[in-house]
Coordinates of C-alpha atoms in Angstrom, one line a residue:
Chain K
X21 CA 0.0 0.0 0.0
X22 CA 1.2 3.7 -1.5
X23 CA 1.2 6.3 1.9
X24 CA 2.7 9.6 2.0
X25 CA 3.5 12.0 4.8
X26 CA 3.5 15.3 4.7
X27 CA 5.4 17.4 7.8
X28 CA 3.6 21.0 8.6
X29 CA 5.0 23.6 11.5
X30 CA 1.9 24.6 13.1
X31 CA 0.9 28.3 12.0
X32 CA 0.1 30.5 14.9
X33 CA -3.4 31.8 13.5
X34 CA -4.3 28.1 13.7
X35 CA -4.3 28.3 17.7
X36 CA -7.3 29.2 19.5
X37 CA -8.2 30.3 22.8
X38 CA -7.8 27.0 24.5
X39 CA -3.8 27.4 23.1
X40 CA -3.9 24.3 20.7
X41 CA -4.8 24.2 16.9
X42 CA -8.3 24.3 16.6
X43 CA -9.8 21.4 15.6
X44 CA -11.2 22.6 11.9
X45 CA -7.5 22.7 10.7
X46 CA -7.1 19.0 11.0
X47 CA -9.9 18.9 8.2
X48 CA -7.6 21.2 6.3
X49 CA -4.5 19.5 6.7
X50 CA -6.1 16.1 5.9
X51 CA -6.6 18.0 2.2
X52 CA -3.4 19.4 2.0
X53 CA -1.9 15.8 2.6
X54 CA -4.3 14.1 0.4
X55 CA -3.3 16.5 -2.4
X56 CA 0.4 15.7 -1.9
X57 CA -0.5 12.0 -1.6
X58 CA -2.3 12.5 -5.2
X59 CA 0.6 14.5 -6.4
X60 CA 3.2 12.2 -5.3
X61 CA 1.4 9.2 -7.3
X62 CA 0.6 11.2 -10.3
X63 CA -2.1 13.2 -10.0
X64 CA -1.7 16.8 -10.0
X65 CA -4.9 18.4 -8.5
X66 CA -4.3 21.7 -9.9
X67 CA -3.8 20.1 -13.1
X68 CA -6.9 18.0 -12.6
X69 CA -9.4 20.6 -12.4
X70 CA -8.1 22.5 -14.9
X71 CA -8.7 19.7 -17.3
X72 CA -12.4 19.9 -15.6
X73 CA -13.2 18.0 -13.4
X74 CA -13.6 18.2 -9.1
X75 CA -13.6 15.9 -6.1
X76 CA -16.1 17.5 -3.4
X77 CA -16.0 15.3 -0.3
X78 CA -18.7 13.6 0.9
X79 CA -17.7 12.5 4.3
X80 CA -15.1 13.3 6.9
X81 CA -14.6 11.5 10.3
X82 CA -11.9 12.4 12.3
X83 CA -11.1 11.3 16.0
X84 CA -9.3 14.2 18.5
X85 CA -6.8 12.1 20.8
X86 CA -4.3 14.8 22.0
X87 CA -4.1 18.5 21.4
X88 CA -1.3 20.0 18.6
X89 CA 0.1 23.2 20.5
X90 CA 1.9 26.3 18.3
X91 CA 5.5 25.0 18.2
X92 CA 4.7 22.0 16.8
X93 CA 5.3 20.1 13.9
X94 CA 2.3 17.7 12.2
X95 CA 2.7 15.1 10.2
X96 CA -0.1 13.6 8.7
X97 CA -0.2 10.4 7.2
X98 CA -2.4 9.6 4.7
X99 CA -3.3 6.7 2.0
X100 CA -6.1 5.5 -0.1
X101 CA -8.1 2.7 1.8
X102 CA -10.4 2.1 -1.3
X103 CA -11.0 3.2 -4.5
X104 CA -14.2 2.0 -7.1
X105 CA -13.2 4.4 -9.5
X106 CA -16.4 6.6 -8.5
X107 CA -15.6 7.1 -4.8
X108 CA -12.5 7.0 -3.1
X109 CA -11.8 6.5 0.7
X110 CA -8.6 8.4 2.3
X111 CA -7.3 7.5 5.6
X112 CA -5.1 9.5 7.9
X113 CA -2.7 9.4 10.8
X114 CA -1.3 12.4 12.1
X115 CA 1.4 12.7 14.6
X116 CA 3.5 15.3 16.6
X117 CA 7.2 15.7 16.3
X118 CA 7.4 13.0 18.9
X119 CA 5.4 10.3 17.7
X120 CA 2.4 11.2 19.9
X121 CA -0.4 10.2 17.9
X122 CA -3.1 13.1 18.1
X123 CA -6.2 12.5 15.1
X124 CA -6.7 9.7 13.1
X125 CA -9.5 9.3 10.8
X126 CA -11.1 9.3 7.4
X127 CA -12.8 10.8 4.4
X128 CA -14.6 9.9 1.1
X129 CA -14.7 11.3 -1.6
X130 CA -16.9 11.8 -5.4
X131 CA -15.2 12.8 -8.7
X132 CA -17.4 15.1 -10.7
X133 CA -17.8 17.4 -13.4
X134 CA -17.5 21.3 -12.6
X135 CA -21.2 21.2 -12.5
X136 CA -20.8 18.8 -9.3
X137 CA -22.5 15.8 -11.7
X138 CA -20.7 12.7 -10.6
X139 CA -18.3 10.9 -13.3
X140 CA -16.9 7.8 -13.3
X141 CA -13.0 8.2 -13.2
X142 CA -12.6 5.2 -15.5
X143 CA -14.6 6.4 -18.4
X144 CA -13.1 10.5 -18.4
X145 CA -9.8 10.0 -17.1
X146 CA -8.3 6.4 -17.3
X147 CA -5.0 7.4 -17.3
X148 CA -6.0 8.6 -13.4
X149 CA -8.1 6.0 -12.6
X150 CA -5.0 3.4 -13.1
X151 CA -3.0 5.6 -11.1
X152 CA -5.8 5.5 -8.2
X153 CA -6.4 1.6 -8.4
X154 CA -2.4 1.3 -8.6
X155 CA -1.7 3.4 -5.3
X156 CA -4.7 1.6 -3.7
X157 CA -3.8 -1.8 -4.0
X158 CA 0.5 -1.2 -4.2
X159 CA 2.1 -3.4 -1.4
X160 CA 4.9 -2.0 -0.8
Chain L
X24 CA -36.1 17.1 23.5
X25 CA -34.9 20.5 22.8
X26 CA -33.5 22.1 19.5
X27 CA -31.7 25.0 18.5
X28 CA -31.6 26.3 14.9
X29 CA -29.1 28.9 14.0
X30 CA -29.4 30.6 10.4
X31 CA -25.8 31.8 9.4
X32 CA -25.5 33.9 5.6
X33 CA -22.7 32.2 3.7
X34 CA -19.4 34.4 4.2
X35 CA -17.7 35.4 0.8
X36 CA -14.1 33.9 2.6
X37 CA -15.9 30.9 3.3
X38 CA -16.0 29.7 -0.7
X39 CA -13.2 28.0 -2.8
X40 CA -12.5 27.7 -6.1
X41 CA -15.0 24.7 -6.6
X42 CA -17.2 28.1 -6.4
X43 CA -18.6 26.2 -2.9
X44 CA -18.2 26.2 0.6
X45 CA -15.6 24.5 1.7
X46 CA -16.1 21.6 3.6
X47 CA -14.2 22.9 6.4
X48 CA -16.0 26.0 7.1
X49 CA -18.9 23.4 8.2
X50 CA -17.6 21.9 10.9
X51 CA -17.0 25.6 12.0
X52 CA -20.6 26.5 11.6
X53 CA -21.2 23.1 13.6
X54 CA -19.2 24.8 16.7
X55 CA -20.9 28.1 16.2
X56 CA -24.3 26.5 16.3
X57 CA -23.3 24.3 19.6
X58 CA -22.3 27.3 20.9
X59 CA -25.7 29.3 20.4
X60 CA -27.7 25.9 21.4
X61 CA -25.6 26.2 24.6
X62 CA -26.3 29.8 25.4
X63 CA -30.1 28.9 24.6
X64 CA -30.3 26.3 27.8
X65 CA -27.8 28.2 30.1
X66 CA -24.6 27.6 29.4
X67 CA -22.6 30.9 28.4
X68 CA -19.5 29.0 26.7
X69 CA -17.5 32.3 27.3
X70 CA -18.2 32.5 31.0
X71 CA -18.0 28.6 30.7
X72 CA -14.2 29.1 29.8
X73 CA -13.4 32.0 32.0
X74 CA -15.0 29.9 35.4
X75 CA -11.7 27.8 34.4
X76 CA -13.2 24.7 32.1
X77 CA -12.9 24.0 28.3
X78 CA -15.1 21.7 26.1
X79 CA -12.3 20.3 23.5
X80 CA -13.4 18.5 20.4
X81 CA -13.0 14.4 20.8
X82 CA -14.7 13.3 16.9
X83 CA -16.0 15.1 14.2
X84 CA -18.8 12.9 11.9
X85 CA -20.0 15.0 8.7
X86 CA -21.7 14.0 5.6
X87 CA -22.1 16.4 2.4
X88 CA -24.9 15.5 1.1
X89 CA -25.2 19.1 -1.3
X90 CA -23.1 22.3 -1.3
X91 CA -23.9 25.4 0.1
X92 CA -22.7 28.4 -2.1
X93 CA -22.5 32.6 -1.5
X94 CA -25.7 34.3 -1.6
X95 CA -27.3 31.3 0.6
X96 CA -28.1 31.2 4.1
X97 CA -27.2 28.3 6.3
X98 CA -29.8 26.5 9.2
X99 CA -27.8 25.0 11.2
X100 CA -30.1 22.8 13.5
X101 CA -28.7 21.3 16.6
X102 CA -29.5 18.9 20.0
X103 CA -28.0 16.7 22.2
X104 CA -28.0 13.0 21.0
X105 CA -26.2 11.9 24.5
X106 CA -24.5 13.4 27.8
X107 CA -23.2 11.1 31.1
X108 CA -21.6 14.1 32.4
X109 CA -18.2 13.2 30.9
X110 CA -19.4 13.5 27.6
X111 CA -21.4 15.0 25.4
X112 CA -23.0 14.2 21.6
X113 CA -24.2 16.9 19.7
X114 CA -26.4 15.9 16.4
X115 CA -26.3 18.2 13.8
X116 CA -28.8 18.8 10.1
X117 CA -27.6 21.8 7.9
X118 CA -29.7 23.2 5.3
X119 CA -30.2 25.8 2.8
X120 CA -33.1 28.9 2.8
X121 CA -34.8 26.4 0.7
X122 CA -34.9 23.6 3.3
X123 CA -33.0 21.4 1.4
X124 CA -30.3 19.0 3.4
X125 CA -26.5 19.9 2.6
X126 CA -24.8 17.9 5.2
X127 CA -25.9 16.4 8.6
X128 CA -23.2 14.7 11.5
X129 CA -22.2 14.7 14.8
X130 CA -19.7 15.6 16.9
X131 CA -18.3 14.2 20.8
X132 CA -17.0 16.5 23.5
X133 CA -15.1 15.9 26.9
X134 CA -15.1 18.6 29.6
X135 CA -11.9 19.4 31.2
X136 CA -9.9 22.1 32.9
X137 CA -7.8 24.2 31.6
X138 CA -4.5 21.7 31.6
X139 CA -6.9 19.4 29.7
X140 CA -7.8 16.9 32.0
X141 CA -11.1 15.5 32.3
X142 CA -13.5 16.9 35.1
X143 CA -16.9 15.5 36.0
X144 CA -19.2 18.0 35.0
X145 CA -21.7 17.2 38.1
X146 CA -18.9 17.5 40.6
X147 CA -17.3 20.4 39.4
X148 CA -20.2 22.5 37.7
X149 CA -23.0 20.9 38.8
X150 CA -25.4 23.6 38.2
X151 CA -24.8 22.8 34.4
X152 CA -24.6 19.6 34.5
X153 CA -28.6 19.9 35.1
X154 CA -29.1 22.2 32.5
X155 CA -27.5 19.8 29.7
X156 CA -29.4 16.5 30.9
X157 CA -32.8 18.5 30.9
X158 CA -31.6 19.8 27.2
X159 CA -30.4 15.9 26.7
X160 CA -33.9 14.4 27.9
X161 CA -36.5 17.1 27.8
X162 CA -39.4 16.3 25.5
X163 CA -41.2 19.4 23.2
Chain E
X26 CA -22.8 59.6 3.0
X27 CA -24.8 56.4 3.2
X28 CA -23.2 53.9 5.9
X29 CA -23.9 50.3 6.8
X30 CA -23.4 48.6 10.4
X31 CA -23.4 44.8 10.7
X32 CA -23.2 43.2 14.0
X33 CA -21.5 39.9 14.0
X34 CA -21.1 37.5 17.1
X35 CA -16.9 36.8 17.6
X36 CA -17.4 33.1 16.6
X37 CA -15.0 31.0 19.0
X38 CA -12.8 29.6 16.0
X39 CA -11.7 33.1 15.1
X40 CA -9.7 33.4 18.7
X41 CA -6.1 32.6 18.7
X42 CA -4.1 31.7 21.8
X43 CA -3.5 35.1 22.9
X44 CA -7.1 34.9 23.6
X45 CA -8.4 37.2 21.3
X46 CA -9.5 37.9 17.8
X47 CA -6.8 37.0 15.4
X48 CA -6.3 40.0 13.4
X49 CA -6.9 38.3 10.1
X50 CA -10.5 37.7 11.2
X51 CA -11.1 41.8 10.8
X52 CA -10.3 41.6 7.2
X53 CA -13.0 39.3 7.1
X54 CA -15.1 41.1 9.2
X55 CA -14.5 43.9 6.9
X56 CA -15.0 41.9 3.6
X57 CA -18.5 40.6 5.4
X58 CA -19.8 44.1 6.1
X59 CA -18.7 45.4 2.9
X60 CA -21.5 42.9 0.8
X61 CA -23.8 43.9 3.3
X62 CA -23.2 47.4 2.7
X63 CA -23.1 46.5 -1.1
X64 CA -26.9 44.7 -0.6
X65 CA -27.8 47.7 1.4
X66 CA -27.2 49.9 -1.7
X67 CA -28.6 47.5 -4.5
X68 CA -25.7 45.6 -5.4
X69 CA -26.4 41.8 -4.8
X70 CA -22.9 40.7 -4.9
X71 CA -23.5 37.2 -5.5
X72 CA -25.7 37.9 -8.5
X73 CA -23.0 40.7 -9.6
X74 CA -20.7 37.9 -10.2
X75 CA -22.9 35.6 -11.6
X76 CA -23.3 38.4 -14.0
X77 CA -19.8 38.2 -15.2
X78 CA -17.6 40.2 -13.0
X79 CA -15.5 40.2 -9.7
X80 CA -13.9 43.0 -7.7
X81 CA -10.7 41.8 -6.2
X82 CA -9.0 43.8 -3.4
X83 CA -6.0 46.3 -4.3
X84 CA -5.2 47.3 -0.5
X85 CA -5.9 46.6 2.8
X86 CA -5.1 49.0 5.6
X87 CA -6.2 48.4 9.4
X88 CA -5.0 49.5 12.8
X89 CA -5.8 47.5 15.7
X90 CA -6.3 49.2 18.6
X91 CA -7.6 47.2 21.1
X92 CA -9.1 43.4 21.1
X93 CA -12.1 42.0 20.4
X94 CA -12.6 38.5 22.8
X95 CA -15.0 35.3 22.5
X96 CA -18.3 36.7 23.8
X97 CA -18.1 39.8 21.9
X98 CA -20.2 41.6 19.6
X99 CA -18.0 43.6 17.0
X100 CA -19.8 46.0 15.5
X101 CA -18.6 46.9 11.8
X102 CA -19.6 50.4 10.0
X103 CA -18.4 51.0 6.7
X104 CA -19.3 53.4 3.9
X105 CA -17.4 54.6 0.7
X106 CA -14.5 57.3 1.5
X107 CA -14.3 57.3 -2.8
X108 CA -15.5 55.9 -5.8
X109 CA -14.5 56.4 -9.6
X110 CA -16.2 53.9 -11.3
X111 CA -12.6 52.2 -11.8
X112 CA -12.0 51.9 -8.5
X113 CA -13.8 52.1 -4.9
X114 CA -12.2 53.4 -1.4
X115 CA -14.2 51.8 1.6
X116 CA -13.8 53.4 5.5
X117 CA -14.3 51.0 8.4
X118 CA -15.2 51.8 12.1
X119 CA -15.2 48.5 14.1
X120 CA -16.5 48.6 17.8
X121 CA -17.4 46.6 19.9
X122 CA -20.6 46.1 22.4
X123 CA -19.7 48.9 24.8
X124 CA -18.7 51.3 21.7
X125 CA -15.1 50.8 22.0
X126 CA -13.1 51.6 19.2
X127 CA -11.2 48.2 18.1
X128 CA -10.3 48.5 14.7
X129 CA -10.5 51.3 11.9
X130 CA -9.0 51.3 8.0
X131 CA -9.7 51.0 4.6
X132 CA -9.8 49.0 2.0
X133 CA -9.1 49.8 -2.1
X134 CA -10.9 47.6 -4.4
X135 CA -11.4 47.2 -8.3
X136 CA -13.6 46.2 -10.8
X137 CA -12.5 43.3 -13.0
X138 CA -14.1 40.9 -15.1
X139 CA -13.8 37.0 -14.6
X140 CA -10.4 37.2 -16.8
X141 CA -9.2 39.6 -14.0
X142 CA -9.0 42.4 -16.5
X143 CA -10.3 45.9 -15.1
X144 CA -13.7 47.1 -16.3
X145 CA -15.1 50.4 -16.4
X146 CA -18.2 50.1 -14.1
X147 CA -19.8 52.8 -15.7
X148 CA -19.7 51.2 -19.3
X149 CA -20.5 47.3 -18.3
X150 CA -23.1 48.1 -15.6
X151 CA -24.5 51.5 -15.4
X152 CA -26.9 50.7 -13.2
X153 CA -24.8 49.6 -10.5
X154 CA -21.8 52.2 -11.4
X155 CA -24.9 55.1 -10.7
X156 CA -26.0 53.4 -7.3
X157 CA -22.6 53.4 -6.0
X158 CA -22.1 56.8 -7.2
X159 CA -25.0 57.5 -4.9
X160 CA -24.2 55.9 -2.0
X161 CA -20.9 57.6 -2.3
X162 CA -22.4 61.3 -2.4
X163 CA -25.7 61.0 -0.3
X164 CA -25.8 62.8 2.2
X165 CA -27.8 61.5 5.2
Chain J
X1 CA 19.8 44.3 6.7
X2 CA 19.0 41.1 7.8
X3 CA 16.1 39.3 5.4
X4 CA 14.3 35.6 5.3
X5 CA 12.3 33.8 2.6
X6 CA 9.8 31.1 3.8
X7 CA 8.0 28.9 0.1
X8 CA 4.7 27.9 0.9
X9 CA 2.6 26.5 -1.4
X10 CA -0.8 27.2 -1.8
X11 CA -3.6 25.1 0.0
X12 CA -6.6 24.5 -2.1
X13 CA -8.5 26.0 1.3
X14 CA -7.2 29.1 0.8
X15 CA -8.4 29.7 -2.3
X16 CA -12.0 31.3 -2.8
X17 CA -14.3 31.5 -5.6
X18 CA -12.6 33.8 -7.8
X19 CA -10.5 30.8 -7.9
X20 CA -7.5 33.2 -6.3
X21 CA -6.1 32.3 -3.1
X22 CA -8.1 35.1 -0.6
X23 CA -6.7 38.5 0.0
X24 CA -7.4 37.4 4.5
X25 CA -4.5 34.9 3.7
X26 CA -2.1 37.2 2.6
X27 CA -2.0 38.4 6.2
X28 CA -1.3 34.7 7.4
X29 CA 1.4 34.4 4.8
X30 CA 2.8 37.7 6.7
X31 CA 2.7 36.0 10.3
X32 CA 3.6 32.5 9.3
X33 CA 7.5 34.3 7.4
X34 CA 7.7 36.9 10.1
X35 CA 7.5 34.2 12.7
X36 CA 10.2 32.0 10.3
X37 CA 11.9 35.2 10.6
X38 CA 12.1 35.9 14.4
X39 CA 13.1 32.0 14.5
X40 CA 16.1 33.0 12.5
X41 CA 17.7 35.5 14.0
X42 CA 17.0 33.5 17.4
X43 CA 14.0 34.8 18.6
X44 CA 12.1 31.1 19.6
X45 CA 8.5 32.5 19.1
X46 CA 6.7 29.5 21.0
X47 CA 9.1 30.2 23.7
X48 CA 8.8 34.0 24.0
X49 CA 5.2 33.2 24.8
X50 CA 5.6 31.0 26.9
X51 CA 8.2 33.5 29.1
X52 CA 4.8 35.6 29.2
X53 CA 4.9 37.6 26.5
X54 CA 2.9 38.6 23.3
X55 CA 3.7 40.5 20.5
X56 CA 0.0 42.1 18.9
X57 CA -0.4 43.2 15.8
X58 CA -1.1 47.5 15.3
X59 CA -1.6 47.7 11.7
X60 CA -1.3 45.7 8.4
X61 CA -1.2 47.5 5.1
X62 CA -0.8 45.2 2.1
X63 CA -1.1 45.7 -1.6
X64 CA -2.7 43.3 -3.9
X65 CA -0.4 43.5 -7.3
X66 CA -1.5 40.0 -8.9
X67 CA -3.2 37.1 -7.9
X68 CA -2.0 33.9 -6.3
X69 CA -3.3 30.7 -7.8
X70 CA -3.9 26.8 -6.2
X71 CA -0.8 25.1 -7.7
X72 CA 1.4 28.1 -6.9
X73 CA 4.1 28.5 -4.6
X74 CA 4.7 31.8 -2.5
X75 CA 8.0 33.1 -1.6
X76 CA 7.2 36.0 1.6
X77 CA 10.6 37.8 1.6
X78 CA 10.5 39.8 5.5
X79 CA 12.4 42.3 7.3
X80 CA 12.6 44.4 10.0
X81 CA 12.1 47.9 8.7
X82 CA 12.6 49.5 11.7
X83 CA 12.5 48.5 16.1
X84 CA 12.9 51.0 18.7
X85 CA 12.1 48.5 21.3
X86 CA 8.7 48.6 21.8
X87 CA 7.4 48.4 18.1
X88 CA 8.5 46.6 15.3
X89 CA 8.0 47.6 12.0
X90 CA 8.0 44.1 8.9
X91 CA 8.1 45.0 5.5
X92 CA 6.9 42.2 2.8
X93 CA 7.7 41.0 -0.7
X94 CA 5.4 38.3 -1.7
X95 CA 6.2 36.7 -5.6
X96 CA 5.1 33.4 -6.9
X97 CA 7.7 30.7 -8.3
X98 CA 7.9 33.0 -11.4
X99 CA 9.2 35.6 -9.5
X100 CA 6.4 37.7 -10.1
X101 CA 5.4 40.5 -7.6
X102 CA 2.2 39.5 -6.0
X103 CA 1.7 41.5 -3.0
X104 CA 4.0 44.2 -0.6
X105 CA 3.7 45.8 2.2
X106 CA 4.1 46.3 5.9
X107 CA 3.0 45.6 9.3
X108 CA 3.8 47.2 13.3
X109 CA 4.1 45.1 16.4
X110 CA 4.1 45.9 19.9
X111 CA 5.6 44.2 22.7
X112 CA 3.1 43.0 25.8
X113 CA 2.8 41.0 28.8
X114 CA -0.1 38.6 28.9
X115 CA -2.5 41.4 30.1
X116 CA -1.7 42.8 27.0
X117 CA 0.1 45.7 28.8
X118 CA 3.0 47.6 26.7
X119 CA 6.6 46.5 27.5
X120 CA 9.9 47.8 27.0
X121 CA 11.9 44.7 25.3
X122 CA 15.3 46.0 26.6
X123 CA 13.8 46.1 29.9
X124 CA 12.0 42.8 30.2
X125 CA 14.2 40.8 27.4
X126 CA 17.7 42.4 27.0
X127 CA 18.6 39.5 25.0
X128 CA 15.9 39.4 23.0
X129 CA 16.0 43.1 22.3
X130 CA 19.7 42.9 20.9
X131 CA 19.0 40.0 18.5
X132 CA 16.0 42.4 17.0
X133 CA 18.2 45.4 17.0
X134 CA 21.3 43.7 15.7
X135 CA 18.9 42.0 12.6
X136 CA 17.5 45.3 12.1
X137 CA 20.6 47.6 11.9
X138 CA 23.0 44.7 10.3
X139 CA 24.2 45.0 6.8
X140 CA 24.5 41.5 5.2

């Protein structure tokens, strides 16, 4: 199985009041690791929606175990836990500098057209879709 | 059992380039609702924090069922699905002006002080520990 | 001079961990107030883009005098300061509950279409470029 | 003078519906290299805070030259245009990977305790005062 890790220094505008990142951000560093995973395996996101297409989420589910502070350095693990070629499942580990685990989780996603209409990833973009199955079912 | 609806306008910030709300910004309306739903039986989160206690976030469940895009305004309907005093389950249902679902979920809370350790809500605040079971079990 | 005020809540996600408003969050306060001024006036801005064109910031300038906190109200007036139908100057006074000056500033913005090439307002919409006009000389 | 460079590439969260990366995240860009900055020229931001100090923000005044784009990489040149101990005045240079000027401008800091009271650096943080001096005066 393909994963991919992405390392991020905490920003301090992602603190809140209760002095640890607040919890929205891990939704938003789940993307930006998903989007390097995609990258590293060949798909470049910019690139993708430029040629037209979009991958709204459908679902995300994400577990809090331990707070990330401002000082710290994330990194979020991520790989693809399924993929049918019309949905695809992401799954995440993300860790302090230390090893502490402190979120784990998921998140699902469609592949449309710009107008949100759902495509099948096999039909418009083959070349992508092999890329996907590849990095889904890679032992390595 | 009681509800609380909060109707939020879609910020401008709160698009991306999919020309949609981004998924994120949901699970920020989710703690704004909570929030208001908590003021509404008693329970001013502010003074909440400033008495020396903190709610932090322990899961995150949302589905996207339909986007929300600028120029609508959010309902953001919340309750309590469960309390035992240590934690908390808040339900959540999101829709448009037009009524129509865009993502429901749920989210799980812990109460602790401000070191982020776990309190007992009925030892330490007991006063709103019986205003969430009413919210948690009243019937209208 | 025509001016809007929009009273917005401090949601809890835009507190940092000083513990108050991150200052970030006023250019989004700013932005927010701004459209509802723009609605005030008779420009819908959602269906001025839908029209074909977009109004991207030039400038940002804001002093930060004292901090808004969780369990605020900030209270956001803005109005035009100038308006050539090229360009558009906006003021901001933000206070909060008790009247106390927090934040003041102003913002430069253009008129683009979806290419991001400048438009004359006057030319593409007239009727828009007249009830800015207005709202820029009015005297009330 | 002394000056620092911090590459961050665009997150698909920051961008909003004009499909540009939002003018609010400019100011984020600002905080995250001045921060890389102070870190630097040895000024442990995470660890000045937690001595009991804050450094607030008294005005940010950017211009908006070009956009910023999902699939872009910004390069946020900072430097300290001037200290006298009790504020600190950044200036900014923000290009893409083409080099292209995106955005300039400045920024003023003061220097608090936790109260948010005003304090003399030199007073309270000799050390710290004389690394900010030295990168602001040094020719390099």
């Amino acid at each position: 199985m393909k994963e991919f890790t992405l390392e991020l220094p905490v920003r301090y505008y992602e603190t809140d009041q209760m002095a640890i990142v607040h919890h929205s951000n891990y939704v938003r560093y789940c993307e930006t690791a998903r989007i390097g995973f995609l990258y590293d395996v060949g798909l470049d996101f910019a690139a993708f929606e430029q040629s037209g297409y979009v991958s709204p989420v459908l679902n995300v589910n994400l577990n809090f175990k331990r707070p990330a502070r401002f000082g710290d350095t994330v990194r979020i693990k991520t790989w693809i836990r399924r993929f049918n070629g019309v949905r695809i499942w992401f799954g995440y580990d993300i860790r302090n500098q230390a090893g502490t685990l402190l979120c784990d989780g998921e998140s699902v996603h469609a592949f449309c057209d710009k107008a949100l209409k759902p495509v099948m990833l096999q039909k418009v973009r083959p070349d992508l879709y092999q890329k996907l199955a590849d990095a889904a079912t890679e032992r390595n």
